[in-house]
mmCIF file of C-alpha atoms and ligand atoms in Angstrom:
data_model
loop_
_atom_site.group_PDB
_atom_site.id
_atom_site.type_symbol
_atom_site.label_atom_id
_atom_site.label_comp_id
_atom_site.label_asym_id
_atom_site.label_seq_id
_atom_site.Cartn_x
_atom_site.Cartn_y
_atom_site.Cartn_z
ATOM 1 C CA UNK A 1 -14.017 7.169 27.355
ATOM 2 C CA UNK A 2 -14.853 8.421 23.903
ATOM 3 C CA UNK A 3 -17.160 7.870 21.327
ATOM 4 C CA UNK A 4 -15.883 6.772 18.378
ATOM 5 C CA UNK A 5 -17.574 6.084 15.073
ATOM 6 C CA UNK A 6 -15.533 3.587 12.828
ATOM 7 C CA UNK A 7 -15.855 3.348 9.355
ATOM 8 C CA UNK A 8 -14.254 0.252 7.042
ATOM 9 C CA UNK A 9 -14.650 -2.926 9.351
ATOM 10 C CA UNK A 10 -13.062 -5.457 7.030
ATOM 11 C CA UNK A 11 -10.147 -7.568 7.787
ATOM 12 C CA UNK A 12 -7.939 -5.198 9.365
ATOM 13 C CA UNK A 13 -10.735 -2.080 10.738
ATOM 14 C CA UNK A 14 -12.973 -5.274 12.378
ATOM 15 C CA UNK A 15 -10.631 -6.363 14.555
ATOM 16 C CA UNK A 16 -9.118 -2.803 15.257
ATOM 17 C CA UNK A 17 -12.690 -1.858 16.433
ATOM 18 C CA UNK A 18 -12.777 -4.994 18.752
ATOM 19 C CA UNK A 19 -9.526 -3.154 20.663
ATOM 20 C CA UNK A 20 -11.133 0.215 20.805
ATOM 21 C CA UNK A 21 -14.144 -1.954 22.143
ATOM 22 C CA UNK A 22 -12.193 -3.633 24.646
ATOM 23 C CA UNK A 23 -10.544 -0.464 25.639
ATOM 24 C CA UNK A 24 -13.768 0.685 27.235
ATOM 25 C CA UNK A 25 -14.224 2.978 24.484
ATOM 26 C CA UNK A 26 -18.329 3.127 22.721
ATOM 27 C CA UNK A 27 -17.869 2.281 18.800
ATOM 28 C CA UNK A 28 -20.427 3.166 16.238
ATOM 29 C CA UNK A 29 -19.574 1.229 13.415
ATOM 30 C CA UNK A 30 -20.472 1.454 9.612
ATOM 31 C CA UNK A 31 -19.636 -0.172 6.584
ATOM 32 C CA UNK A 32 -21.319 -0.689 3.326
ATOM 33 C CA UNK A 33 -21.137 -4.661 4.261
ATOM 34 C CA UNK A 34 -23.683 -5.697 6.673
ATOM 35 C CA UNK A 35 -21.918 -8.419 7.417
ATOM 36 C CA UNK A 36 -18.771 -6.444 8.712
ATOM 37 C CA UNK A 37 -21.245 -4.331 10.566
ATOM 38 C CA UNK A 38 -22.663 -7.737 12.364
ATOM 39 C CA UNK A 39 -19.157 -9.167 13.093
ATOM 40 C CA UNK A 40 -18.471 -5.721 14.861
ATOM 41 C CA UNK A 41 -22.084 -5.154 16.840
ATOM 42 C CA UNK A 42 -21.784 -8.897 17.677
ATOM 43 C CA UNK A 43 -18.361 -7.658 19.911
ATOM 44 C CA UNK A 44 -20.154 -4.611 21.103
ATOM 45 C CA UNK A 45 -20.742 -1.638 18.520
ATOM 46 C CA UNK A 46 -23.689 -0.227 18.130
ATOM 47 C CA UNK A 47 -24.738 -0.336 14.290
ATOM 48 C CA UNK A 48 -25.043 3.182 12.107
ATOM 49 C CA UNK A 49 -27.551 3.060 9.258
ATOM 50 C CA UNK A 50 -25.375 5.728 7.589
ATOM 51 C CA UNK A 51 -21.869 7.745 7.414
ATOM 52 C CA UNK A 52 -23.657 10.489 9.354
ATOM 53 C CA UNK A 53 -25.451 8.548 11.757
ATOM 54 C CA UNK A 54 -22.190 7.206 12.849
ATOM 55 C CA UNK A 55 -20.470 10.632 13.326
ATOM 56 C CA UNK A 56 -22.894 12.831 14.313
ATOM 57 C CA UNK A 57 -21.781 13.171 17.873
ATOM 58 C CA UNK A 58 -18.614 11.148 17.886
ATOM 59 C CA UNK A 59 -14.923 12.829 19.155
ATOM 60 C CA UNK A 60 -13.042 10.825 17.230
ATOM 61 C CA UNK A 61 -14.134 9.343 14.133
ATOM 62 C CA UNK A 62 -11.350 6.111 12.476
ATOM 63 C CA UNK A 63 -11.766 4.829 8.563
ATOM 64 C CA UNK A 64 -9.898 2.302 7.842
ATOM 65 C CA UNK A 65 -11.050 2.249 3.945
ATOM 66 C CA UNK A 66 -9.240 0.310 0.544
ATOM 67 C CA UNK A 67 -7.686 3.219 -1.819
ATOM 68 C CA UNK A 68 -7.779 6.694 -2.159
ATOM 69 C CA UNK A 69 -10.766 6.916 -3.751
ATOM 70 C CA UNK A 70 -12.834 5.164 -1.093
ATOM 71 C CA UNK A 71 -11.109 8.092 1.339
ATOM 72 C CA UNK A 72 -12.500 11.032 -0.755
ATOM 73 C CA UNK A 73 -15.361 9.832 -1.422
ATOM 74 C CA UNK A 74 -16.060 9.300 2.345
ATOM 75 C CA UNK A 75 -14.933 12.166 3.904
ATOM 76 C CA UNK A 76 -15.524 14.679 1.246
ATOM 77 C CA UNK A 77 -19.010 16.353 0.170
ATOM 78 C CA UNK A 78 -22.571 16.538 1.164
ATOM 79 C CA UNK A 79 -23.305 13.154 3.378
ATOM 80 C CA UNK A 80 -19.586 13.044 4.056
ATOM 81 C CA UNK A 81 -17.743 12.628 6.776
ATOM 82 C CA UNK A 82 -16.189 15.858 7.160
ATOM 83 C CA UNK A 83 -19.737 17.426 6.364
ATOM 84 C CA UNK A 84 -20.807 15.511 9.359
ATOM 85 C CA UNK A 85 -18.510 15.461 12.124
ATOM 86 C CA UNK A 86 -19.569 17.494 14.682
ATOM 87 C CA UNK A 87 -16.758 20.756 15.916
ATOM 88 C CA UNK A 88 -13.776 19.631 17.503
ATOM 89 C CA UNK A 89 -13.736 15.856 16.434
ATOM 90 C CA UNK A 90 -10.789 14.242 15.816
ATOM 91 C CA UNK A 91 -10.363 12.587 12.029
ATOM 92 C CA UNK A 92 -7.830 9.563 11.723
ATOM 93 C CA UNK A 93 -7.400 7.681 8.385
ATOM 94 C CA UNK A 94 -5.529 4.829 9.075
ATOM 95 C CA UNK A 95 -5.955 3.691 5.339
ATOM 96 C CA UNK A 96 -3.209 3.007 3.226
ATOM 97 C CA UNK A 97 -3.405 5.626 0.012
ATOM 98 C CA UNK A 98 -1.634 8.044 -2.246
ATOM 99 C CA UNK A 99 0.196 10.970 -0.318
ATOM 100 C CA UNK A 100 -1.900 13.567 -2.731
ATOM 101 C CA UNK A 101 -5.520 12.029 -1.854
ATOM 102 C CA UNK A 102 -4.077 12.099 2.120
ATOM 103 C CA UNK A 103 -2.915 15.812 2.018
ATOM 104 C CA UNK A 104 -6.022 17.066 -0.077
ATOM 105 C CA UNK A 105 -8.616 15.218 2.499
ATOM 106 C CA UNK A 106 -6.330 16.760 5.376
ATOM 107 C CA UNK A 107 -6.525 20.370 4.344
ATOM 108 C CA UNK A 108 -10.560 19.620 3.465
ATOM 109 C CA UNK A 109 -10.447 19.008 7.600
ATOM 110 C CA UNK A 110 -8.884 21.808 8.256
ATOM 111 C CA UNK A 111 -11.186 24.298 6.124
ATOM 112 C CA UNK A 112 -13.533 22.946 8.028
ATOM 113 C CA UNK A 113 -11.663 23.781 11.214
ATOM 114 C CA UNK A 114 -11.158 19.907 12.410
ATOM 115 C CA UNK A 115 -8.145 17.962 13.266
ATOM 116 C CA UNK A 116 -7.253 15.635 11.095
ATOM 117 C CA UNK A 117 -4.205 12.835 10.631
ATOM 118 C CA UNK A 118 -2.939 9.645 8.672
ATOM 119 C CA UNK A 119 -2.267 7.265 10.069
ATOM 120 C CA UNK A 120 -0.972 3.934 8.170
ATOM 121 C CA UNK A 121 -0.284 1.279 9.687
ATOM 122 C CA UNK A 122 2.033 -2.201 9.562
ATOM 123 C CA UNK A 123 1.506 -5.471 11.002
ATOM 124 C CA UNK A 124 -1.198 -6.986 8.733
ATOM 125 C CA UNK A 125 -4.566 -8.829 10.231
ATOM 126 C CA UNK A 126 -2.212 -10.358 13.017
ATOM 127 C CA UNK A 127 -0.845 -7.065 14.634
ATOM 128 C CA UNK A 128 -4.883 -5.700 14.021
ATOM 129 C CA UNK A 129 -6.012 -8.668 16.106
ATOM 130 C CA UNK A 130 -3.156 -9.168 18.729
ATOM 131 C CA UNK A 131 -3.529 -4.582 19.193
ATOM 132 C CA UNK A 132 0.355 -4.743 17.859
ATOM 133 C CA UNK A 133 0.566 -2.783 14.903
ATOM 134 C CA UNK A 134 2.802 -0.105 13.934
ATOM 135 C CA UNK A 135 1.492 3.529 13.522
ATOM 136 C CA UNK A 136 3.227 6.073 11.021
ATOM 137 C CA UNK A 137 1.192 8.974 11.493
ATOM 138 C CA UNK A 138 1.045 12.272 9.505
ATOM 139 C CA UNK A 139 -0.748 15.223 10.972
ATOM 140 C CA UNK A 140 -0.024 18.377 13.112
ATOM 141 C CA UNK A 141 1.373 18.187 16.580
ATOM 142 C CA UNK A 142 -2.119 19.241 18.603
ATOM 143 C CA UNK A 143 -3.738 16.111 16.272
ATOM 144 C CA UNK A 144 -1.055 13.810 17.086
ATOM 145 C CA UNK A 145 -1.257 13.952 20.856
ATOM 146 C CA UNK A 146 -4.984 13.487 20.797
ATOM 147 C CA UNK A 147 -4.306 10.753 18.407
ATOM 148 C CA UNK A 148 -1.918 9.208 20.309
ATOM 149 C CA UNK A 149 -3.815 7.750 23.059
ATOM 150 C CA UNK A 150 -6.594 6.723 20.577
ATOM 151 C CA UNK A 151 -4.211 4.588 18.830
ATOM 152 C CA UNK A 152 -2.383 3.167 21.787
ATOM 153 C CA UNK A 153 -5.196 1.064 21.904
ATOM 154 C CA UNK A 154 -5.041 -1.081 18.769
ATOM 155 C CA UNK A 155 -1.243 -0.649 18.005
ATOM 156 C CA UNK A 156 2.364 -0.624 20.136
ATOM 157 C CA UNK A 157 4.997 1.549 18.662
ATOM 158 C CA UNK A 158 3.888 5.062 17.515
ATOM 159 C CA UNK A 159 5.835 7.389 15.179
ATOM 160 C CA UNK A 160 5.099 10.916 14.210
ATOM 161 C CA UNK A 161 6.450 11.477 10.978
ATOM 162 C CA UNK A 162 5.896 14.884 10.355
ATOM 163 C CA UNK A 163 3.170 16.679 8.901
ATOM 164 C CA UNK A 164 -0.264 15.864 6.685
ATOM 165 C CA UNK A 165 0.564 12.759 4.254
ATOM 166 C CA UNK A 166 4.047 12.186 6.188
ATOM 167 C CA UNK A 167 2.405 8.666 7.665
ATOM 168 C CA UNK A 168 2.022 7.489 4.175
ATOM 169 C CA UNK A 169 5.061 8.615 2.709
ATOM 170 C CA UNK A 170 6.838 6.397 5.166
ATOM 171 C CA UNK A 171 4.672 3.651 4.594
ATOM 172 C CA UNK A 172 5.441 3.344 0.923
ATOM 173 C CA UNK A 173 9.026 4.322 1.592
ATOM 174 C CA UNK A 174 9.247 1.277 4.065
ATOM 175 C CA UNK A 175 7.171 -1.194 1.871
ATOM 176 C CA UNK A 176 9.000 0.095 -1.176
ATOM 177 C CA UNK A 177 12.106 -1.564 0.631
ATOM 178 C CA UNK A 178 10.385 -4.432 1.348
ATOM 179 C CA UNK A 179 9.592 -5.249 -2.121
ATOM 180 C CA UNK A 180 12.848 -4.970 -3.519
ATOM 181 C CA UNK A 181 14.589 -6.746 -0.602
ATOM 182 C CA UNK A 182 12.331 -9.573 -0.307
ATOM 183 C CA UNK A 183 12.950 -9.982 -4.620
ATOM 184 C CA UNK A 184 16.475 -9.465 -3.966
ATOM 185 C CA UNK A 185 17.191 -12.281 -0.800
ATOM 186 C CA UNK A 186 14.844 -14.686 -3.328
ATOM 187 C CA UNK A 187 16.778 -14.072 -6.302
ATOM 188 C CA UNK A 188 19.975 -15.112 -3.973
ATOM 189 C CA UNK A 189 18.783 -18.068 -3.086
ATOM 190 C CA UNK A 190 17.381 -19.281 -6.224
ATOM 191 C CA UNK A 191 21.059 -18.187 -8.040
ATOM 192 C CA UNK A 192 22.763 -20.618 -4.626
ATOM 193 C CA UNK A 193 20.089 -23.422 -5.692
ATOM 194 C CA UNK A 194 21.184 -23.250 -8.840
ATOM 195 C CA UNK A 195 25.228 -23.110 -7.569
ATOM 196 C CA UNK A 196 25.041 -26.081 -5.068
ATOM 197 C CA UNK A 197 24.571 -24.046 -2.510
ATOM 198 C CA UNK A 198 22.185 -24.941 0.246
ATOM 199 C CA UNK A 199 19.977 -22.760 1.656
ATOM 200 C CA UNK A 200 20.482 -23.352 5.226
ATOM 201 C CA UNK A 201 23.913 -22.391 4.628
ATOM 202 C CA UNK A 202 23.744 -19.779 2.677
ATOM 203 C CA UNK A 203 21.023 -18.097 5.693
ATOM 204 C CA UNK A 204 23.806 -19.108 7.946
ATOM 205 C CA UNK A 205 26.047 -16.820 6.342
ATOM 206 C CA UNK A 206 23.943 -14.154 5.121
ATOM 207 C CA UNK A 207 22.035 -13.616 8.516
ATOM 208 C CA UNK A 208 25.034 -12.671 10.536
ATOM 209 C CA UNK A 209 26.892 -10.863 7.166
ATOM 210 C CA UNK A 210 25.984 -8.226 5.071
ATOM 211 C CA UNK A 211 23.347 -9.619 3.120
ATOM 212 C CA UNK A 212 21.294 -9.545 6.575
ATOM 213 C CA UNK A 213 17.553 -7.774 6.240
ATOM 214 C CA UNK A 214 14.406 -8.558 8.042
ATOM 215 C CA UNK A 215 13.178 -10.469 4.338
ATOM 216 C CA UNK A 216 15.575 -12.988 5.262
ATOM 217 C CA UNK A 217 15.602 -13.380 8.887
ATOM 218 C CA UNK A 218 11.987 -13.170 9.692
ATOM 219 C CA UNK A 219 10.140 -13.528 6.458
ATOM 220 C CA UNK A 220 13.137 -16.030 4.695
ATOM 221 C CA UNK A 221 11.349 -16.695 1.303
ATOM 222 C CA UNK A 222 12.092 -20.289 1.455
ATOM 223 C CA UNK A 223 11.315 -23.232 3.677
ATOM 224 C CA UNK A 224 13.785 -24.124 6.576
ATOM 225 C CA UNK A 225 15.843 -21.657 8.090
ATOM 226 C CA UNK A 226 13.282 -19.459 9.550
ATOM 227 C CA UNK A 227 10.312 -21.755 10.707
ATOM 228 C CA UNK A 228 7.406 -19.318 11.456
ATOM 229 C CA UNK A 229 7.958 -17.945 7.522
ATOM 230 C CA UNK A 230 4.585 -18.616 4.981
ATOM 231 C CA UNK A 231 7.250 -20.386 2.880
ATOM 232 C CA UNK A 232 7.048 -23.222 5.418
ATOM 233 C CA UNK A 233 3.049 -23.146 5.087
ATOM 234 C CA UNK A 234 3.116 -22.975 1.220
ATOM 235 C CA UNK A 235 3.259 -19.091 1.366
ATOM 236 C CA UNK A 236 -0.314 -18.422 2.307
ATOM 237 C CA UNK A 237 -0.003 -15.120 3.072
ATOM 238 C CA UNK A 238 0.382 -13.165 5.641
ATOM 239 C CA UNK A 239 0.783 -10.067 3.444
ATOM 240 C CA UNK A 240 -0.548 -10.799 -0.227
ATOM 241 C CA UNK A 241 1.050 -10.242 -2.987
ATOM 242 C CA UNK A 242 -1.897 -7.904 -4.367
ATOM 243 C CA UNK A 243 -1.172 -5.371 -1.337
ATOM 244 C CA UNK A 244 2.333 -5.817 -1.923
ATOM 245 C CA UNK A 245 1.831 -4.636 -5.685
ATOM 246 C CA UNK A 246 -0.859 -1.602 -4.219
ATOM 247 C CA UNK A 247 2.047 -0.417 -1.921
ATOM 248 C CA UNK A 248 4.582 -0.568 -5.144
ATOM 249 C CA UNK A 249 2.686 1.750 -7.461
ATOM 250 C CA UNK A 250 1.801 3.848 -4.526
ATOM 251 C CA UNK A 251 5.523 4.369 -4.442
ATOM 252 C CA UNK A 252 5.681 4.694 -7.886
ATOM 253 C CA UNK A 253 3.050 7.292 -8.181
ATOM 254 C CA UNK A 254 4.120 9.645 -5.471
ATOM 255 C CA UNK A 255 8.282 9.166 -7.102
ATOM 256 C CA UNK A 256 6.756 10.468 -10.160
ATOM 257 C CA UNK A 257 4.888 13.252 -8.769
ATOM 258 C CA UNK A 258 7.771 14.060 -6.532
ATOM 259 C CA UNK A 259 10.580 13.926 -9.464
ATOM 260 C CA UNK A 260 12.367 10.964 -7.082
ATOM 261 C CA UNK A 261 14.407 8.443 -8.932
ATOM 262 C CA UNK A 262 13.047 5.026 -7.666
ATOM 263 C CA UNK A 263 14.724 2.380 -10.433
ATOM 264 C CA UNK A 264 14.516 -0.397 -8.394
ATOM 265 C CA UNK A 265 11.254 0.434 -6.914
ATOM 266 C CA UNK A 266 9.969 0.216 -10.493
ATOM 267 C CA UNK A 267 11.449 -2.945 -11.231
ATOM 268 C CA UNK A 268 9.774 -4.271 -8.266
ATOM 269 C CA UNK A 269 6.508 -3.011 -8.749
ATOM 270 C CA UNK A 270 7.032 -4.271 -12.657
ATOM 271 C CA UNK A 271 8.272 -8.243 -11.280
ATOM 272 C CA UNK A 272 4.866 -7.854 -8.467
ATOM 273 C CA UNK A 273 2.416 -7.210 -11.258
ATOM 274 C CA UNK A 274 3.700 -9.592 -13.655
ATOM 275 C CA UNK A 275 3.172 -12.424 -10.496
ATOM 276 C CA UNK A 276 -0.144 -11.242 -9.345
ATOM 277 C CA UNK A 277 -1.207 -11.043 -13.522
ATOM 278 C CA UNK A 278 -0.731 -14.616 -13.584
ATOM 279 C CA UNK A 279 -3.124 -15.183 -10.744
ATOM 280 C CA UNK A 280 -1.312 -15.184 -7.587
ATOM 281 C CA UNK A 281 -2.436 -11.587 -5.871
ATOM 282 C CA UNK A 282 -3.931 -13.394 -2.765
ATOM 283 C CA UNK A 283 -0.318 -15.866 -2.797
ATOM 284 C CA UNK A 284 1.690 -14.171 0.198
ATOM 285 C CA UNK A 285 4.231 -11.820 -1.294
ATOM 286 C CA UNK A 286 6.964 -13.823 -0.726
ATOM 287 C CA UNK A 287 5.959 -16.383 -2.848
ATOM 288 C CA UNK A 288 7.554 -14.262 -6.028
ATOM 289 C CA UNK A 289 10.480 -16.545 -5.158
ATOM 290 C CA UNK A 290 8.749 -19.384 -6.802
ATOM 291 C CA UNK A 291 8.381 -17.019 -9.803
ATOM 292 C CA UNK A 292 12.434 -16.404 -9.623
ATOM 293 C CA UNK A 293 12.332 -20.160 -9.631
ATOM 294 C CA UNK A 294 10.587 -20.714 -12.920
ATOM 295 C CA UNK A 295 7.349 -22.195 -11.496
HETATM 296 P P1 NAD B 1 -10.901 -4.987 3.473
HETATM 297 O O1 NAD B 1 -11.291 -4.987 2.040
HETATM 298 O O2 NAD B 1 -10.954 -6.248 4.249
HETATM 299 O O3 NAD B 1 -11.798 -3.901 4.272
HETATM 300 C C1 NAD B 1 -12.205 -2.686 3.745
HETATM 301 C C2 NAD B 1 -13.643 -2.450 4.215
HETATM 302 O O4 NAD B 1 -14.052 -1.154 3.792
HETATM 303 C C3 NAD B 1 -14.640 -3.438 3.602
HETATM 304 O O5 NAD B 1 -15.353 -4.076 4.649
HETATM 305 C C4 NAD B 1 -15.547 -2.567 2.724
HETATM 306 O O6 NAD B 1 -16.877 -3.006 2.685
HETATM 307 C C5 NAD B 1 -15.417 -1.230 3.431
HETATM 308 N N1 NAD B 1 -15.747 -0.058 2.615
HETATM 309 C C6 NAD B 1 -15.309 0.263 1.372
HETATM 310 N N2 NAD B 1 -15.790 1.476 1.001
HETATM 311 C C7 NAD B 1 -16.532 1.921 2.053
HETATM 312 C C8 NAD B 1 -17.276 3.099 2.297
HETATM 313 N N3 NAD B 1 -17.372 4.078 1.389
HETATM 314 N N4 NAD B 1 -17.911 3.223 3.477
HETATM 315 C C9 NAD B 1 -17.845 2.237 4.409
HETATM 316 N N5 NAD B 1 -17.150 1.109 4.239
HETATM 317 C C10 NAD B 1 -16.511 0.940 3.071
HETATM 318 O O7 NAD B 1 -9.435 -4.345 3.510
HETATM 319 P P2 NAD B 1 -8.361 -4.428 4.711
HETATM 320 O O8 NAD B 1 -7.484 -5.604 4.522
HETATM 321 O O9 NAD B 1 -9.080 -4.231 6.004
HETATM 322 O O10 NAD B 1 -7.466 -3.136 4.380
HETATM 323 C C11 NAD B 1 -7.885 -1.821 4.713
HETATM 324 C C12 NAD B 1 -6.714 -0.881 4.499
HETATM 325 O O11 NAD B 1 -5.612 -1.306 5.316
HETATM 326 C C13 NAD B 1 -6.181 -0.843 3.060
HETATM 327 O O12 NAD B 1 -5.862 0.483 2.730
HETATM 328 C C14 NAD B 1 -4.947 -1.722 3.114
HETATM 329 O O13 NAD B 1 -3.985 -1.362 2.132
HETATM 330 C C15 NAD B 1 -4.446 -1.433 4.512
HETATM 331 N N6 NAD B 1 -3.606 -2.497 5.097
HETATM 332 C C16 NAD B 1 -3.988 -3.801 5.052
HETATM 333 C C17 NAD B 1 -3.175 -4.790 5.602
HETATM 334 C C18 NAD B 1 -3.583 -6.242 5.562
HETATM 335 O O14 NAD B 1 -2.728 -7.098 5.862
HETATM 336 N N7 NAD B 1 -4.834 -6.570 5.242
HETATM 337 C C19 NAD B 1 -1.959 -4.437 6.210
HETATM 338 C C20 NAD B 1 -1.601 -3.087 6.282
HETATM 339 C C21 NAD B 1 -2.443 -2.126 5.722
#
C-alpha cells in the first residue's frame, strides 16, 4: 500500500480521499481549510501542518485544487510541491484547469526528474463518493501505468488520452459539448411549449431519433420524461451552472490559443455567463432552460 499525501479535500478531493482510505492505502491530507482537513482525519488521514509535511515521503502525491492558479501556485517554487516531493514520486492533478497551466506544471515535474500526469475527472460529488468517476488522463506512458492503479480506486473507466495536458483537453472538449447540447435540447423544448407540443412527446420522439444526446435522455432539462433529472427536484444541481461556465471559457481560452474555431462553444459560454450574472451559478446547469423560458 502506498503513501499518499492529498492536497484539496473539498467537495470532490474529501470524498476521493475516503476511497484511497478505504483502499487500504495511508493518506496525509492538507488543505488550507481545517475543516476539510477534520472531515478527512475523522475517516482516517493523518493531518499535515503544511504542503511539505504532507509530501515529504509520500509515492504518490493527488491535488485536487479549484483553477489553474491554485495548481501553480502549489506545485511550483520554494515550499512547493514539486520542491518537496521526494525522487521517484508520482504527481497526479486531478484538477480541472487550462491545458497551458497543466503542460507548464508537467514539464516543471519533469525538470525535476518526477512523473507527473492530469488527470480530470467527470462524475461530479456523486461519482467522487460512490468511487465512479471518469478519468481522462494526460501524461507519459511509464506515469500512466503507475497512475492507473492509483486511480482505480476512486474512479471506474480510465482513458489515456495522450500526452501532458491531453486529460484536460478532453475534458473541455467533452463539457464544451455538453454546454451547447444541453442549451440546444432546452431551446427545443421551450420552441415545442410554445408550438403545442408536449414534452413527453416530443422526448418520445427525439430519444429514439436524431435529436437523441445524453442532455436529453439522462439529464432531460425539464420535468417528466426522465425522472432522476434535477429538473424534477427544481434543478438543484448536480453540476452547477458556475462549473458549467468555468469549463466554457476553459474551452474558450485554449480555442483561442490553439487558433480552433469554436462558434458555438462561444455562444454557450456567452448564454452560461449571462445566467450565472443574474445569480444562478450554484442553480444546476440545466436550469438555463428556465432562462430559454423567459423566467
Ligand atoms: P472545492 O472548492 O469544494 O474544493 C477545493 C478545495 O481546495 C477547498 O477545500 C480549498 O480549501 C482547497 N484549496 C484551495 N487552494 C489550496 C491550496 N493552495 N492548498 C490546499 N488546499 C487548497 O472544489 P471541488 O468541487 O472539490 O472541485 C475541485 C476541482 O474539481 C475543480 O477544479 C473542479 O472544476 C473540479 N470538478 C468538480 C466537480 C464537481 O461536481 N464539484 C466535477 C468535476 C470536476
Amino acid at each position: 500500500m502506498a503513501i499518499i499525501a492529498f492536497i484539496g479535500l473539498g467537495n470532490m478531493g474529501g470524498p476521493m480521499a475516503k476511497n484511497l482510505l478505504k483502499a487500504g492505502h495511508e493518506v496525509r491530507g492538507y488543505d488550507l481549510s481545517e475543516q476539510a482537513v477534520a472531515e478527512a482525519v475523522a475517516a482516517g488521514a493523518r493531518k499535515a501542518g503544511t504542503p511539505t509535511e504532507a509530501v515529504k515521503d509520500a509515492d504518490v502525491i493527488v491535488t485536487m485544487l479549484p483553477a489553474g492558479k491554485h495548481v501553480r501556485g502549489a506545485y511550483g517554487g520554494q515550499g512547493g510541491l514539486i520542491a518537496g516531493a521526494r525522487k521517484g514520486a508520482l504527481l497526479i492533478d486531478c484538477s480541472t484547469i487550462d491545458v497551458e497551466s497543466a503542460r507548464a506544471v508537467a514539464k516543471e515535474a519533469a525538470d525535476k526528474g518526477l512523473e507527473m500526469v492530469d488527470a480530470p475527472v467527470s462524475g461530479g460529488v456523486g461519482g467522487a463518493a460512490a468511487g465512479t468517476l471518469t478519468f481522462m488522463v494526460g501524461g507519459p506512458d511509464a506515469a500512466f501505468a503507475k497512475a492507473r492503479p492509483i486511480l482505480e480506486k476512486m474512479g471506474k473507466n480510465i482513458v489515456h488520452c495522450g500526452g501532458a495536458g491531453n486529460g484536460q483537453a478532453a475534458k473541455i472538449c467533452n463539457n464544451m459539448i455538453l454546454g451547447v447540447s444541453m442549451i440546444a435540447v432546452s431551446e427545443a423544448f421551450m420552441l415545442a411549449k410554445r408550438l403545442g407540443l408536449d414534452a413527453q412527446k416530443l422526448y418520445d420522439v427525439s430519444s429514439t431519433a436524431s435529436g437523441q444526446c445524453w442532455s436529453l435522455t439522462t439529464y432531460c432539462p425539464v420535468p417528466g420524461p426522465v425522472p432522476t433529472s434535477p429538473a424534477n427536484r427544481d434543478y438543484q444541481a448536480g453540476f452547477t451552472a458556475a462549473m458549467m461556465l468555468k469549463d466554457l471559457l476553459l474551452a474558450q481560452q485554449a480555442a483561442s490559443a490553439a487558433g480552433a474555431s469554436t462558434p458555438m462553444g462561444a455562444e454557450a459560454a456567452q448564454l452560461y455567463n449571462i445566467f450565472v450574472n443574474a445569480g444562478r451559478g450554484a442553480m444546476d446547469f440545466s436550469g438555463i432552460v428556465k432562462m430559454l423560458d423567459g423566467k
